[in-house]
Amino acid sequence: MILDILLLSPYSKMFYLAEYFACRVYNLHIKIIKHIQVSNKQYKFRANLHKYHDAFNVEDYFMIHIRLERCPLKTKHKLQISSARPFKVLLMI
């Protein structure tokens, strides 16, 4: 194969080498994309292991905790009194 390249004209040799280089770069990009996809799947799996998904059914009861940073000033105290009891799930959307 190397002998065939040496026997080619200079222009054909440059074209062949450029095409060879382009194919190698393309194949390298395909490998990198596959590696990134596998890495992302592994990361997503590991990250989702620690998540807790709340699954409420109709007629279940749950408690609400209102954080201070979600409310304007002086409203947390008023809302805290009304949210001190469990609430019932009426409808699943």
PDB file of C-alpha atoms in Angstrom:
ATOM      1  CA  MET A   1       0.000   0.000   0.000  1.00  0.00           C
ATOM      2  CA  ILE A   2       2.844   2.410   0.781  1.00  0.00           C
ATOM      3  CA  LEU A   3       4.436   1.477  -2.544  1.00  0.00           C
ATOM      4  CA  ASP A   4       1.198   2.412  -4.320  1.00  0.00           C
ATOM      5  CA  ILE A   5       1.235   5.838  -2.664  1.00  0.00           C
ATOM      6  CA  LEU A   6       4.841   6.450  -3.673  1.00  0.00           C
ATOM      7  CA  LEU A   7       4.090   5.601  -7.332  1.00  0.00           C
ATOM      8  CA  LEU A   8       1.257   8.135  -7.542  1.00  0.00           C
ATOM      9  CA  SER A   9       1.731  11.620  -8.939  1.00  0.00           C
ATOM     10  CA  PRO A  10       2.297  14.380  -6.321  1.00  0.00           C
ATOM     11  CA  TYR A  11      -1.250  15.721  -6.697  1.00  0.00           C
ATOM     12  CA  SER A  12      -2.825  12.280  -6.345  1.00  0.00           C
ATOM     13  CA  LYS A  13      -0.616  11.560  -3.356  1.00  0.00           C
ATOM     14  CA  MET A  14      -1.743  14.764  -1.620  1.00  0.00           C
ATOM     15  CA  PHE A  15      -5.387  14.004  -2.384  1.00  0.00           C
ATOM     16  CA  TYR A  16      -5.028  10.468  -1.027  1.00  0.00           C
ATOM     17  CA  LEU A  17      -3.320  11.666   2.161  1.00  0.00           C
ATOM     18  CA  ALA A  18      -5.941  14.389   2.702  1.00  0.00           C
ATOM     19  CA  GLU A  19      -8.759  11.880   2.221  1.00  0.00           C
ATOM     20  CA  TYR A  20      -7.059   9.440   4.611  1.00  0.00           C
ATOM     21  CA  PHE A  21      -6.664  12.204   7.215  1.00  0.00           C
ATOM     22  CA  ALA A  22     -10.306  13.296   6.828  1.00  0.00           C
ATOM     23  CA  CYS A  23     -11.499   9.697   7.309  1.00  0.00           C
ATOM     24  CA  ARG A  24      -9.387   9.323  10.455  1.00  0.00           C
ATOM     25  CA  VAL A  25     -10.704  12.576  11.916  1.00  0.00           C
ATOM     26  CA  TYR A  26     -14.295  11.560  11.078  1.00  0.00           C
ATOM     27  CA  ASN A  27     -13.859   8.146  12.730  1.00  0.00           C
ATOM     28  CA  LEU A  28     -12.267   9.807  15.754  1.00  0.00           C
ATOM     29  CA  HIS A  29     -15.272  12.133  16.078  1.00  0.00           C
ATOM     30  CA  ILE A  30     -17.661   9.166  15.884  1.00  0.00           C
ATOM     31  CA  LYS A  31     -15.724   7.418  18.692  1.00  0.00           C
ATOM     32  CA  ILE A  32     -15.757  10.565  20.827  1.00  0.00           C
ATOM     33  CA  ILE A  33     -19.513  11.052  20.324  1.00  0.00           C
ATOM     34  CA  LYS A  34     -20.199   7.433  21.327  1.00  0.00           C
ATOM     35  CA  HIS A  35     -17.965   7.786  24.386  1.00  0.00           C
ATOM     36  CA  ILE A  36     -19.761  10.986  25.458  1.00  0.00           C
ATOM     37  CA  GLN A  37     -23.167   9.318  25.029  1.00  0.00           C
ATOM     38  CA  VAL A  38     -22.132   6.335  27.169  1.00  0.00           C
ATOM     39  CA  SER A  39     -20.658   8.661  29.793  1.00  0.00           C
ATOM     40  CA  ASN A  40     -23.847  10.744  29.875  1.00  0.00           C
ATOM     41  CA  LYS A  41     -26.000   7.621  30.315  1.00  0.00           C
ATOM     42  CA  GLN A  42     -23.828   6.447  33.209  1.00  0.00           C
ATOM     43  CA  TYR A  43     -23.928   9.894  34.836  1.00  0.00           C
ATOM     44  CA  LYS A  44     -27.703  10.131  34.448  1.00  0.00           C
ATOM     45  CA  PHE A  45     -28.172   6.678  35.972  1.00  0.00           C
ATOM     46  CA  ARG A  46     -25.940   7.502  38.960  1.00  0.00           C
ATOM     47  CA  ALA A  47     -27.558  10.918  39.477  1.00  0.00           C
ATOM     48  CA  ASN A  48     -31.084   9.492  39.356  1.00  0.00           C
ATOM     49  CA  LEU A  49     -30.293   6.837  41.976  1.00  0.00           C
ATOM     50  CA  HIS A  50     -30.339   9.492  44.691  1.00  0.00           C
ATOM     51  CA  LYS A  51     -33.530  11.236  43.600  1.00  0.00           C
ATOM     52  CA  TYR A  52     -36.696  10.667  45.523  1.00  0.00           C
ATOM     53  CA  HIS A  53     -39.849  10.909  43.458  1.00  0.00           C
ATOM     54  CA  ASP A  54     -42.958  11.781  45.433  1.00  0.00           C
ATOM     55  CA  ALA A  55     -45.847   9.659  44.284  1.00  0.00           C
ATOM     56  CA  PHE A  56     -49.125  10.852  45.746  1.00  0.00           C
ATOM     57  CA  ASN A  57     -52.448   9.205  45.045  1.00  0.00           C
ATOM     58  CA  VAL A  58     -55.902  10.720  45.237  1.00  0.00           C
ATOM     59  CA  GLU A  59     -57.163  10.834  48.844  1.00  0.00           C
ATOM     60  CA  ASP A  60     -53.588  10.860  50.258  1.00  0.00           C
ATOM     61  CA  TYR A  61     -52.545  13.493  52.793  1.00  0.00           C
ATOM     62  CA  PHE A  62     -49.336  15.529  52.701  1.00  0.00           C
ATOM     63  CA  MET A  63     -47.760  18.458  54.537  1.00  0.00           C
ATOM     64  CA  ILE A  64     -46.536  21.714  52.993  1.00  0.00           C
ATOM     65  CA  HIS A  65     -43.480  23.571  54.226  1.00  0.00           C
ATOM     66  CA  ILE A  66     -43.196  27.122  52.905  1.00  0.00           C
ATOM     67  CA  ARG A  67     -39.665  28.424  52.651  1.00  0.00           C
ATOM     68  CA  LEU A  68     -38.910  31.984  53.639  1.00  0.00           C
ATOM     69  CA  GLU A  69     -37.143  32.860  50.376  1.00  0.00           C
ATOM     70  CA  ARG A  70     -40.266  31.980  48.351  1.00  0.00           C
ATOM     71  CA  CYS A  71     -42.470  34.498  50.169  1.00  0.00           C
ATOM     72  CA  PRO A  72     -42.348  38.283  50.440  1.00  0.00           C
ATOM     73  CA  LEU A  73     -41.517  39.781  53.804  1.00  0.00           C
ATOM     74  CA  LYS A  74     -44.052  39.331  56.641  1.00  0.00           C
ATOM     75  CA  THR A  75     -46.181  36.775  54.770  1.00  0.00           C
ATOM     76  CA  LYS A  76     -44.481  33.612  55.997  1.00  0.00           C
ATOM     77  CA  HIS A  77     -45.957  33.890  59.460  1.00  0.00           C
ATOM     78  CA  LYS A  78     -49.497  34.273  58.098  1.00  0.00           C
ATOM     79  CA  LEU A  79     -49.105  31.358  55.692  1.00  0.00           C
ATOM     80  CA  GLN A  80     -47.428  29.156  58.265  1.00  0.00           C
ATOM     81  CA  ILE A  81     -50.531  29.135  60.458  1.00  0.00           C
ATOM     82  CA  SER A  82     -52.808  28.057  57.622  1.00  0.00           C
ATOM     83  CA  SER A  83     -50.410  25.396  56.338  1.00  0.00           C
ATOM     84  CA  ALA A  84     -49.883  23.645  59.663  1.00  0.00           C
ATOM     85  CA  ARG A  85     -52.319  20.853  58.880  1.00  0.00           C
ATOM     86  CA  PRO A  86     -52.126  18.014  56.357  1.00  0.00           C
ATOM     87  CA  PHE A  87     -53.695  18.619  52.962  1.00  0.00           C
ATOM     88  CA  LYS A  88     -55.661  16.094  50.918  1.00  0.00           C
ATOM     89  CA  VAL A  89     -54.902  15.292  47.258  1.00  0.00           C
ATOM     90  CA  LEU A  90     -58.150  15.989  45.424  1.00  0.00           C
ATOM     91  CA  LEU A  91     -57.199  15.463  41.786  1.00  0.00           C
ATOM     92  CA  MET A  92     -54.234  14.129  39.797  1.00  0.00           C
ATOM     93  CA  ILE A  93     -53.382  16.157  36.711  1.00  0.00           C
TER      94      ILE A  93
END
